[in-house]
Structure formats: structure tokens, C-alpha cells
mmCIF file of C-alpha atoms in Angstrom:
data_model
loop_
_atom_site.group_PDB
_atom_site.id
_atom_site.type_symbol
_atom_site.label_atom_id
_atom_site.label_comp_id
_atom_site.label_asym_id
_atom_site.label_seq_id
_atom_site.Cartn_x
_atom_site.Cartn_y
_atom_site.Cartn_z
ATOM 1 C CA MET M 1 76.768 88.253 97.541
ATOM 2 C CA SER M 2 79.380 89.280 100.109
ATOM 3 C CA SER M 3 79.332 92.885 101.348
ATOM 4 C CA SER M 4 82.970 93.485 100.291
ATOM 5 C CA ILE M 5 82.204 92.531 96.663
ATOM 6 C CA LYS M 6 78.910 94.424 96.703
ATOM 7 C CA SER M 7 80.588 97.639 97.874
ATOM 8 C CA LYS M 8 82.975 97.489 94.873
ATOM 9 C CA LEU M 9 80.197 97.174 92.284
ATOM 10 C CA PRO M 10 79.691 100.965 91.787
ATOM 11 C CA LEU M 11 83.357 101.460 90.908
ATOM 12 C CA LEU M 12 83.268 98.370 88.664
ATOM 13 C CA PHE M 13 80.165 99.750 86.945
ATOM 14 C CA LEU M 14 81.940 103.083 86.342
ATOM 15 C CA VAL M 15 84.932 101.277 84.838
ATOM 16 C CA CYS M 16 82.681 99.194 82.560
ATOM 17 C CA ILE M 17 80.630 102.130 81.244
ATOM 18 C CA SER M 18 83.782 104.187 80.754
ATOM 19 C CA LEU M 19 85.391 101.446 78.676
ATOM 20 C CA TRP M 20 82.226 100.728 76.678
ATOM 21 C CA TRP M 21 81.275 104.322 75.913
ATOM 22 C CA GLY M 22 84.927 105.229 75.339
ATOM 23 C CA PHE M 23 85.046 102.544 72.645
ATOM 24 C CA TYR M 24 81.686 103.699 71.277
ATOM 25 C CA TYR M 25 82.624 107.384 70.966
ATOM 26 C CA GLN M 26 86.079 106.728 69.553
ATOM 27 C CA SER M 27 84.963 104.178 66.969
ATOM 28 C CA ASN M 28 84.010 105.116 63.425
ATOM 29 C CA GLY M 29 81.597 102.562 62.025
ATOM 30 C CA THR M 30 78.011 101.383 61.884
ATOM 31 C CA LEU M 31 77.868 101.171 65.709
ATOM 32 C CA ASN M 32 77.732 104.982 66.030
ATOM 33 C CA ASP M 33 76.619 105.761 62.479
ATOM 34 C CA TYR M 34 80.174 106.663 61.493
ATOM 35 C CA GLY M 35 80.446 109.327 64.215
ATOM 36 C CA SER M 36 77.042 110.907 63.610
ATOM 37 C CA ALA M 37 75.428 109.270 66.690
ATOM 38 C CA ASN M 38 77.979 110.303 69.326
ATOM 39 C CA PHE M 39 75.281 111.748 71.591
ATOM 40 C CA GLU M 40 76.493 112.831 75.018
ATOM 41 C CA TRP M 41 73.220 111.791 76.714
ATOM 42 C CA LEU M 42 74.154 108.127 76.179
ATOM 43 C CA PHE M 43 76.976 108.367 78.696
ATOM 44 C CA LEU M 44 75.058 111.002 80.674
ATOM 45 C CA LEU M 45 72.249 108.577 81.556
ATOM 46 C CA ASP M 46 74.619 105.930 82.859
ATOM 47 C CA ALA M 47 76.881 108.371 84.728
ATOM 48 C CA LEU M 48 74.324 110.689 86.346
ATOM 49 C CA ILE M 49 71.312 108.413 86.827
ATOM 50 C CA VAL M 50 72.231 104.722 86.810
ATOM 51 C CA LEU M 51 75.532 105.110 88.691
ATOM 52 C CA PRO M 52 73.976 106.831 91.775
ATOM 53 C CA ILE M 53 71.207 104.196 91.808
ATOM 54 C CA VAL M 54 73.847 101.449 91.845
ATOM 55 C CA CYS M 55 75.609 103.232 94.744
ATOM 56 C CA PHE M 56 72.441 103.414 96.853
ATOM 57 C CA PHE M 57 71.603 99.802 96.001
ATOM 58 C CA CYS M 58 75.036 98.443 96.968
ATOM 59 C CA VAL M 59 75.850 100.608 100.028
ATOM 60 C CA GLU M 60 73.580 100.225 103.061
ATOM 61 C CA ASP M 61 74.665 103.414 104.826
ATOM 62 C CA ARG M 62 72.819 106.245 103.051
ATOM 63 C CA LYS M 63 75.402 108.916 103.965
ATOM 64 C CA GLU M 64 78.225 106.734 102.669
ATOM 65 C CA ALA M 65 76.216 105.932 99.526
ATOM 66 C CA LEU M 66 75.616 109.648 98.903
ATOM 67 C CA LEU M 67 79.282 110.493 99.358
ATOM 68 C CA LYS M 68 80.385 107.599 97.127
ATOM 69 C CA SER M 69 77.890 108.543 94.401
ATOM 70 C CA ILE M 70 79.105 112.185 94.423
ATOM 71 C CA VAL M 71 82.738 111.101 94.158
ATOM 72 C CA LEU M 72 82.040 108.566 91.382
ATOM 73 C CA VAL M 73 79.860 111.010 89.436
ATOM 74 C CA CYS M 74 82.700 113.564 89.574
ATOM 75 C CA LEU M 75 85.042 110.874 88.256
ATOM 76 C CA ALA M 76 82.518 110.035 85.531
ATOM 77 C CA VAL M 77 82.360 113.694 84.487
ATOM 78 C CA LEU M 78 86.156 113.721 84.312
ATOM 79 C CA VAL M 79 86.135 110.549 82.192
ATOM 80 C CA GLY M 80 83.408 111.972 79.957
ATOM 81 C CA SER M 81 85.445 115.100 79.275
ATOM 82 C CA TYR M 82 88.062 112.843 77.631
ATOM 83 C CA ILE M 83 85.963 110.209 75.835
ATOM 84 C CA ILE M 84 83.124 112.373 74.458
ATOM 85 C CA PRO M 85 84.114 114.231 71.283
ATOM 86 C CA GLU M 86 84.176 118.027 71.647
ATOM 87 C CA GLN M 87 81.665 118.585 68.841
ATOM 88 C CA SER M 88 79.132 116.368 70.677
ATOM 89 C CA LYS M 89 79.307 118.221 74.011
ATOM 90 C CA LEU M 90 76.385 120.475 74.880
ATOM 91 C CA VAL M 91 75.622 119.954 78.579
ATOM 92 C CA TRP M 92 78.980 118.455 79.394
ATOM 93 C CA HIS M 93 80.822 121.786 79.444
ATOM 94 C CA TYR M 94 78.592 122.929 82.326
ATOM 95 C CA LEU M 95 79.186 119.653 84.180
ATOM 96 C CA GLU M 96 82.947 120.037 83.775
ATOM 97 C CA SER M 97 82.742 123.440 85.448
ATOM 98 C CA GLY M 98 80.387 122.173 88.153
ATOM 99 C CA ARG M 99 82.695 119.406 89.316
ATOM 100 C CA TYR M 100 85.153 121.995 90.573
ATOM 101 C CA VAL M 101 82.426 123.465 92.807
ATOM 102 C CA VAL M 102 81.730 120.010 94.244
ATOM 103 C CA LEU M 103 85.451 119.453 94.713
ATOM 104 C CA VAL M 104 85.797 122.734 96.628
ATOM 105 C CA VAL M 105 82.868 121.796 98.906
ATOM 106 C CA ILE M 106 84.310 118.342 99.645
ATOM 107 C CA LEU M 107 87.770 119.766 100.292
ATOM 108 C CA SER M 108 86.251 122.372 102.621
ATOM 109 C CA PHE M 109 84.596 119.649 104.692
ATOM 110 C CA GLU M 110 87.835 117.658 104.718
ATOM 111 C CA LEU M 111 89.880 120.676 105.848
ATOM 112 C CA VAL M 112 87.424 121.384 108.669
ATOM 113 C CA ALA M 113 87.613 117.741 109.756
ATOM 114 C CA ILE M 114 91.437 117.772 109.606
ATOM 115 C CA LEU M 115 91.567 120.996 111.623
ATOM 116 C CA THR M 116 89.229 119.513 114.232
ATOM 117 C CA VAL M 117 91.336 116.365 114.474
ATOM 118 C CA TYR M 118 94.524 118.426 114.741
ATOM 119 C CA LEU M 119 93.145 120.530 117.601
ATOM 120 C CA ALA M 120 91.864 117.438 119.422
ATOM 121 C CA ILE M 121 95.253 115.724 119.106
ATOM 122 C CA LYS M 122 97.131 118.835 120.234
ATOM 123 C CA ALA M 123 94.892 119.225 123.285
ATOM 124 C CA ALA M 124 95.185 115.543 124.217
ATOM 125 C CA ILE M 125 98.979 115.531 123.895
ATOM 126 C CA GLY M 126 99.103 118.705 125.999
ATOM 127 C CA LYS M 127 97.324 116.781 128.783
ATOM 128 C CA SER M 128 100.055 114.061 128.663
ATOM 129 C CA GLU M 129 97.651 111.431 127.346
ATOM 130 C CA ASP M 130 98.969 108.441 125.426
ATOM 131 C CA PRO M 131 99.981 110.040 122.073
ATOM 132 C CA ASP M 132 98.753 107.056 120.051
ATOM 133 C CA HIS M 133 95.337 107.216 121.726
ATOM 134 C CA ALA M 134 95.290 110.985 121.237
ATOM 135 C CA ILE M 135 95.814 110.506 117.494
ATOM 136 C CA GLU M 136 93.500 107.528 116.962
ATOM 137 C CA LYS M 137 90.552 108.628 119.122
ATOM 138 C CA PRO M 138 89.342 111.602 117.018
ATOM 139 C CA ILE M 139 90.081 109.780 113.748
ATOM 140 C CA LYS M 140 88.052 106.713 114.779
ATOM 141 C CA LYS M 141 85.244 109.054 115.808
ATOM 142 C CA TYR M 142 84.981 110.389 112.234
ATOM 143 C CA ALA M 143 86.278 107.504 110.083
ATOM 144 C CA GLY M 144 85.482 104.365 112.096
ATOM 145 C CA ASP M 145 87.997 101.575 112.631
ATOM 146 C CA GLY M 146 88.694 100.340 109.106
ATOM 147 C CA PRO M 147 91.602 100.586 106.656
ATOM 148 C CA VAL M 148 90.830 104.248 105.932
ATOM 149 C CA ALA M 149 91.123 105.088 109.633
ATOM 150 C CA LYS M 150 94.465 103.279 109.838
ATOM 151 C CA LEU M 151 95.768 105.162 106.807
ATOM 152 C CA LEU M 152 94.612 108.481 108.282
ATOM 153 C CA SER M 153 96.194 107.554 111.628
ATOM 154 C CA PHE M 154 99.498 106.875 109.913
ATOM 155 C CA GLU M 155 99.400 110.156 107.992
ATOM 156 C CA THR M 156 98.330 112.124 111.071
ATOM 157 C CA ARG M 157 101.086 110.463 113.090
ATOM 158 C CA MET M 158 103.578 111.564 110.447
ATOM 159 C CA TRP M 159 102.445 115.204 110.644
ATOM 160 C CA THR M 160 102.310 115.062 114.447
ATOM 161 C CA TYR M 161 105.954 114.033 114.798
ATOM 162 C CA ALA M 162 107.091 116.272 111.949
ATOM 163 C CA LEU M 163 105.475 119.420 113.397
ATOM 164 C CA PHE M 164 105.421 119.145 117.183
ATOM 165 C CA SER M 165 107.309 116.046 118.331
ATOM 166 C CA LYS M 166 108.747 118.047 121.258
ATOM 167 C CA ARG M 167 105.324 117.833 122.889
ATOM 168 C CA VAL M 168 105.484 114.019 122.788
ATOM 169 C CA GLN M 169 107.325 112.385 125.681
ATOM 170 C CA PRO M 170 108.165 108.634 125.738
ATOM 171 C CA GLU M 171 106.888 108.306 129.317
ATOM 172 C CA SER M 172 103.441 109.503 128.177
ATOM 173 C CA PHE M 173 102.850 106.215 126.358
ATOM 174 C CA SER M 174 100.860 103.511 128.111
ATOM 175 C CA GLY M 175 102.916 100.764 129.702
ATOM 176 C CA GLU M 176 104.690 99.603 132.841
ATOM 177 C CA GLN M 177 108.032 99.064 131.072
ATOM 178 C CA HIS M 178 109.389 100.767 127.949
ATOM 179 C CA PHE M 179 112.160 99.638 125.588
ATOM 180 C CA THR M 180 114.058 101.702 123.029
ATOM 181 C CA TYR M 181 115.426 100.784 119.592
ATOM 182 C CA HIS M 182 116.735 104.018 118.051
ATOM 183 C CA ASN M 183 120.377 103.395 119.039
ATOM 184 C CA LYS M 184 120.629 99.862 117.630
ATOM 185 C CA ASP M 185 123.287 99.813 114.888
ATOM 186 C CA GLY M 186 122.952 103.602 114.555
ATOM 187 C CA ALA M 187 119.314 103.435 113.367
ATOM 188 C CA GLN M 188 118.483 107.076 114.059
ATOM 189 C CA SER M 189 121.811 108.278 112.644
ATOM 190 C CA ASN M 190 121.142 106.339 109.426
ATOM 191 C CA LEU M 191 117.750 108.046 109.102
ATOM 192 C CA LEU M 192 119.465 111.425 109.487
ATOM 193 C CA GLY M 193 121.867 110.390 106.713
ATOM 194 C CA PHE M 194 118.914 109.605 104.409
ATOM 195 C CA ILE M 195 117.380 113.007 105.219
ATOM 196 C CA LEU M 196 120.585 114.868 104.336
ATOM 197 C CA LEU M 197 121.060 112.789 101.173
ATOM 198 C CA ILE M 198 117.500 113.474 99.959
ATOM 199 C CA ALA M 199 117.748 117.182 100.798
ATOM 200 C CA PHE M 200 121.051 117.484 98.902
ATOM 201 C CA GLU M 201 119.795 115.508 95.892
ATOM 202 C CA MET M 202 116.398 117.239 95.496
ATOM 203 C CA PRO M 203 117.479 120.614 93.952
ATOM 204 C CA ILE M 204 120.050 118.916 91.705
ATOM 205 C CA MET M 205 117.504 116.449 90.304
ATOM 206 C CA HIS M 206 114.945 119.232 89.902
ATOM 207 C CA LEU M 207 117.315 121.228 87.690
ATOM 208 C CA PHE M 208 118.401 118.108 85.807
ATOM 209 C CA LEU M 209 114.814 117.069 84.978
ATOM 210 C CA HIS M 210 113.850 120.672 84.192
ATOM 211 C CA PHE M 211 116.468 120.991 81.456
ATOM 212 C CA ILE M 212 116.526 117.371 80.233
ATOM 213 C CA TRP M 213 112.791 116.573 80.352
ATOM 214 C CA SER M 214 110.230 119.240 81.330
ATOM 215 C CA LEU M 215 109.264 121.664 84.092
ATOM 216 C CA PHE M 216 106.146 119.611 84.842
ATOM 217 C CA ALA M 217 108.150 116.409 85.383
ATOM 218 C CA ALA M 218 110.646 118.292 87.550
ATOM 219 C CA ASN M 219 107.860 119.687 89.733
ATOM 220 C CA ILE M 220 106.202 116.285 90.153
ATOM 221 C CA PHE M 221 109.530 114.706 91.125
ATOM 222 C CA THR M 222 110.276 117.524 93.587
ATOM 223 C CA LEU M 223 106.859 117.223 95.249
ATOM 224 C CA LEU M 224 107.222 113.446 95.661
ATOM 225 C CA THR M 225 110.760 113.861 96.976
ATOM 226 C CA ALA M 226 109.631 116.552 99.425
ATOM 227 C CA PHE M 227 106.939 114.206 100.727
ATOM 228 C CA SER M 228 109.488 111.407 101.217
ATOM 229 C CA LEU M 229 111.765 113.908 102.969
ATOM 230 C CA LEU M 230 108.918 114.822 105.311
ATOM 231 C CA PHE M 231 108.304 111.119 106.018
ATOM 232 C CA PHE M 232 111.965 110.446 106.874
ATOM 233 C CA PHE M 233 112.088 113.570 109.055
ATOM 234 C CA ALA M 234 109.008 112.444 110.993
ATOM 235 C CA GLU M 235 110.395 108.911 111.238
ATOM 236 C CA TYR M 236 113.709 110.294 112.520
ATOM 237 C CA ARG M 237 111.872 112.092 115.312
ATOM 238 C CA ALA M 238 109.466 109.253 116.085
ATOM 239 C CA VAL M 239 112.027 106.467 116.610
ATOM 240 C CA ALA M 240 113.328 108.111 119.792
ATOM 241 C CA LYS M 241 109.819 108.922 121.061
ATOM 242 C CA ARG M 242 107.664 105.830 120.459
ATOM 243 C CA PRO M 243 108.850 102.946 122.651
ATOM 244 C CA ILE M 244 108.071 99.254 122.672
ATOM 245 C CA SER M 245 106.062 98.707 125.857
ATOM 246 C CA LEU M 246 104.626 96.092 128.173
ATOM 247 C CA VAL M 247 101.028 97.161 128.788
ATOM 248 C CA GLY M 248 99.149 94.869 131.153
ATOM 249 C CA ASN M 249 99.075 91.422 129.579
ATOM 250 C CA HIS M 250 100.102 92.709 126.126
ATOM 251 C CA LEU M 251 103.337 93.569 124.392
ATOM 252 C CA PHE M 252 102.891 96.734 122.308
ATOM 253 C CA ILE M 253 105.385 97.038 119.456
ATOM 254 C CA ARG M 254 105.538 100.673 118.358
ATOM 255 C CA TYR M 255 108.212 101.152 115.712
ATOM 256 C CA GLY M 256 108.742 104.531 114.107
ATOM 257 C CA LEU M 257 105.536 105.797 112.532
ATOM 258 C CA TYR M 258 104.027 102.399 111.875
ATOM 259 C CA GLN M 259 100.762 101.141 113.331
ATOM 260 C CA PRO M 260 101.356 99.605 116.789
ATOM 261 C CA LEU M 261 101.092 95.837 117.069
ATOM 262 C CA ALA M 262 99.550 94.444 120.273
ATOM 263 C CA ILE M 263 100.625 90.877 121.097
ATOM 264 C CA PRO M 264 98.936 89.076 124.024
ATOM 265 C CA LEU M 265 101.650 87.667 126.303
ATOM 266 C CA SER M 266 99.714 84.391 126.411
ATOM 267 C CA ASN M 267 100.170 84.120 122.632
ATOM 268 C CA ILE M 268 103.988 84.169 122.850
ATOM 269 C CA ALA M 269 105.267 80.607 122.508
ATOM 270 C CA LYS M 270 108.962 81.504 122.545
ATOM 271 C CA ILE M 271 111.137 84.605 122.650
ATOM 272 C CA GLN M 272 114.869 84.385 122.016
ATOM 273 C CA LYS M 273 117.862 86.229 120.587
ATOM 274 C CA ASN M 274 118.454 86.279 116.868
ATOM 275 C CA MET M 275 121.811 86.810 115.165
ATOM 276 C CA GLU M 276 120.974 85.894 111.568
ATOM 277 C CA PHE M 277 119.630 87.623 108.488
ATOM 278 C CA VAL M 278 115.856 87.248 108.171
ATOM 279 C CA LYS M 279 114.361 86.886 104.688
ATOM 280 C CA ARG M 280 110.997 88.356 103.795
ATOM 281 C CA ALA M 281 108.094 85.909 104.039
ATOM 282 C CA ARG M 282 104.315 86.027 104.453
ATOM 283 C CA SER M 283 104.575 84.364 107.867
ATOM 284 C CA ILE M 284 107.255 86.800 109.112
ATOM 285 C CA LYS M 285 106.949 90.394 110.275
ATOM 286 C CA ARG M 286 110.126 92.445 110.751
ATOM 287 C CA TYR M 287 110.643 95.573 112.834
ATOM 288 C CA ASN M 288 114.209 96.698 112.248
ATOM 289 C CA TYR M 289 116.151 99.581 110.696
ATOM 290 C CA SER M 290 119.830 98.606 110.649
ATOM 291 C CA GLY M 291 121.710 95.316 110.864
ATOM 292 C CA TYR M 292 119.903 92.112 111.811
ATOM 293 C CA PRO M 293 116.882 92.094 114.152
ATOM 294 C CA ASN M 294 118.188 90.758 117.477
ATOM 295 C CA VAL M 295 114.956 89.342 118.962
ATOM 296 C CA GLU M 296 112.682 86.606 117.590
ATOM 297 C CA ILE M 297 109.138 86.141 118.890
ATOM 298 C CA GLU M 298 107.328 82.936 117.975
ATOM 299 C CA LEU M 299 103.552 83.020 118.360
ATOM 300 C CA VAL M 300 101.276 80.243 119.624
ATOM 301 C CA GLU M 301 98.470 81.263 117.261
ATOM 302 C CA PRO M 302 99.279 83.218 114.082
ATOM 303 C CA MET M 303 98.088 86.813 113.909
ATOM 304 C CA GLY M 304 96.677 86.828 110.417
ATOM 305 C CA ASN M 305 99.428 85.192 108.355
ATOM 306 C CA VAL M 306 102.188 86.143 110.795
ATOM 307 C CA LYS M 307 103.735 83.351 112.855
ATOM 308 C CA ASN M 308 107.140 84.852 113.712
ATOM 309 C CA ILE M 309 107.972 88.462 114.595
ATOM 310 C CA PHE M 310 111.542 89.794 114.499
ATOM 311 C CA VAL M 311 112.386 92.989 116.371
ATOM 312 C CA GLY M 312 115.523 95.085 116.692
ATOM 313 C CA VAL M 313 115.949 96.660 120.166
ATOM 314 C CA ASP M 314 118.795 98.439 121.943
ATOM 315 C CA ASN M 315 119.132 95.877 124.756
ATOM 316 C CA ALA M 316 117.956 92.445 123.649
ATOM 317 C CA GLU M 317 118.767 90.643 126.923
ATOM 318 C CA GLN M 318 116.822 93.115 129.059
ATOM 319 C CA PHE M 319 113.891 93.059 126.659
ATOM 320 C CA ILE M 320 113.683 89.252 126.562
ATOM 321 C CA SER M 321 114.006 88.939 130.366
ATOM 322 C CA ALA M 322 111.289 91.522 130.968
ATOM 323 C CA VAL M 323 108.849 89.888 128.530
ATOM 324 C CA LEU M 324 109.472 86.397 129.996
ATOM 325 C CA ALA M 325 109.069 87.676 133.565
ATOM 326 C CA GLU M 326 105.851 89.550 132.769
ATOM 327 C CA ALA M 327 104.432 86.576 130.842
ATOM 328 C CA SER M 328 105.255 84.267 133.766
ATOM 329 C CA ARG M 329 103.678 86.675 136.272
ATOM 330 C CA HIS M 330 100.433 86.897 134.296
ATOM 331 C CA LYS M 331 100.374 83.132 133.801
ATOM 332 C CA ASN M 332 100.746 82.556 137.560
ATOM 333 C CA ALA M 333 98.114 85.200 138.318
ATOM 334 C CA LEU M 334 95.697 83.541 135.870
ATOM 335 C CA ALA M 335 96.385 80.114 137.397
ATOM 336 C CA GLY M 336 95.743 81.510 140.893
ATOM 337 C CA THR M 337 92.455 83.051 139.769
ATOM 338 C CA LEU M 338 91.342 79.752 138.244
ATOM 339 C CA ARG M 339 92.195 77.876 141.459
ATOM 340 C CA GLN M 340 90.170 80.334 143.531
ATOM 341 C CA GLU M 341 87.185 79.941 141.208
ATOM 342 C CA LEU M 342 87.405 76.139 141.405
ATOM 343 C CA THR M 343 87.553 76.145 145.210
#
């Protein structure tokens, strides 16, 4: 069994026991003696004993297995509070109260970790280190280099540019040559327009939903809108700070808050101007805010499913010339090294 499937088995087990025991407790027939056999220990055994065993069996890292079992058991307690009838709960009331204690402990650890990461990033940026490295280094130290680390890097990058973007200077990024994109077709101005539109709409929609629907719905909408406003504000600041750069024998595409894409120059088959609309496709990756992307990069070998990359930059001619010149220089340098080794 593959490790990716095996790691998902604990969550699948929780879903299965939740569905089965939910059906059992809510039914009214011979299966549960017409409601007389709705004992809480039936779900309790699966949730508090079997589920942690499944976690430790499926996850090799014991610390990760312990953390996953705690999280899933808390979810199981939450599920049990809904599916187990109130008259059948004896121990479950204590478990429902206990999950909040566990939640507070986990959140405390998370807040300490976030504070540590924040201080490390602030110190690194203060030393004029590459801001992307300053953000990713402490996160990879705690979360590894997987999808979770990338998600945390994106969120941390958003808070970094939202709170103290003035500390970030474009020249601090790694690279011999940098290229901007925030002026193309008024990209940064359009982001500012979205920010003002969202800020103007938010209180109006809050009042509308409060009187038409409910206060709860209005609050949820306002929180989600405030988060999107924060994202656009951070994106507005980041587009003028994070450049596209030539770093050694790689082209680093940094675009707004998104994860940087490193393309080896040797993997670029063709780079040319583009003046047409580009449709979404699995083999195409687009980096552009307004208008049509004005540069097309065709790869020799696909990066995942991506074969063509379209980018919008302020000066397409300069960007294309610089990439071609740098690719040619590295190709000649590699050829010279090979000749020296052969002789």
C-alpha cells in the first residue's frame, strides 16, 4: 500500500465510524432495540481506542501520529456530541468539555511557533537577506518542505507584506537582474480599485445581511470579506516589491504573493512575445493581472503538467533579451567546461 493512501486511512476510518454509528444512533428499529441500546461506549471504543491505534499503525513518525490522533479524537468527540442522543450521554459530557482544553493547548503551541517564525522573519529581513528565504527558512525548519509548508509560506508572506512591507526592498531579492510587472496595464492600480471597492461594499453588505438574514450570517460574511481585503492589500504591496529575477542559471518568477517558480535556463526551449488571449489549460501556467500576458515561455521538459508559461512584465523586449543572453552565456560556459574536461 502506498504511503499517501496509508496516511489517509485514519481520516477515512473516522468518516466510516461516524457514518455507521450516526445511522445506528438515529435509527429506531431492531438494530438498536428501538432506541434502548444507544450506548455511548459503542462509539467511544472506536473513537478513543481504535482510532489512535489506526493512527500509530498508518503513520511512521510517532510525533506526527500522536498529533494526528489527538486532532482526530477531538473531531470524533465533536461528531459524537451530535450523533449520540442526549439521554444516552454519561461520559460524553466530560469529553465535550475536555476537548476545549486540548484545543487551547494546541493553539498555544501554534501561537508560540507563529511568534517564533515572525521574529525570525523580521530579524532576517532586517539584515537585508532575501525576503523569500527569510520567510521559508523558519517555516521549513518546523513544517518540512511539503504542501503544508507551502501553504504556511503563502499565508506568512501575506502577513509579511500586509504588516511591514516597507522593510522589504526589491534589491534584497537574490538575482543579477530584476524585472518588474506592477505597471503593466495598470496592474497595481487595478488592485487598489478592488481594495476600495471591497472596503466600500463590506459595511453595506453587513447591514443588508443583518436585517434580511441574520446577525450570524452577516458576521461570517464580514469576516470572509475582511480576509479577502487583507489579501488584496498584501498583494497590492507585494507586486511592486517582489521582482522576476535571473538567479545564476535559473529564472525565478515571483508574482505577487504566489509561490516563486524556478525555471532552469537550460529548460527554456523558446521565449517570445505574446499578443493574444490565453485560455486556461492544464499545460499552461499564467502570471498576469491585467490585459494579455506579453511573454510566452516554452519549456523543453514539462514541469509537472506545465509546458507553456505566460508572463506579463512591464518591458517585454528587455526581459526576453536578458533571458536569451543569460541562457546563451550559460550554454557557452557549459560547453567550454565540457571541452576542458575532454581535453
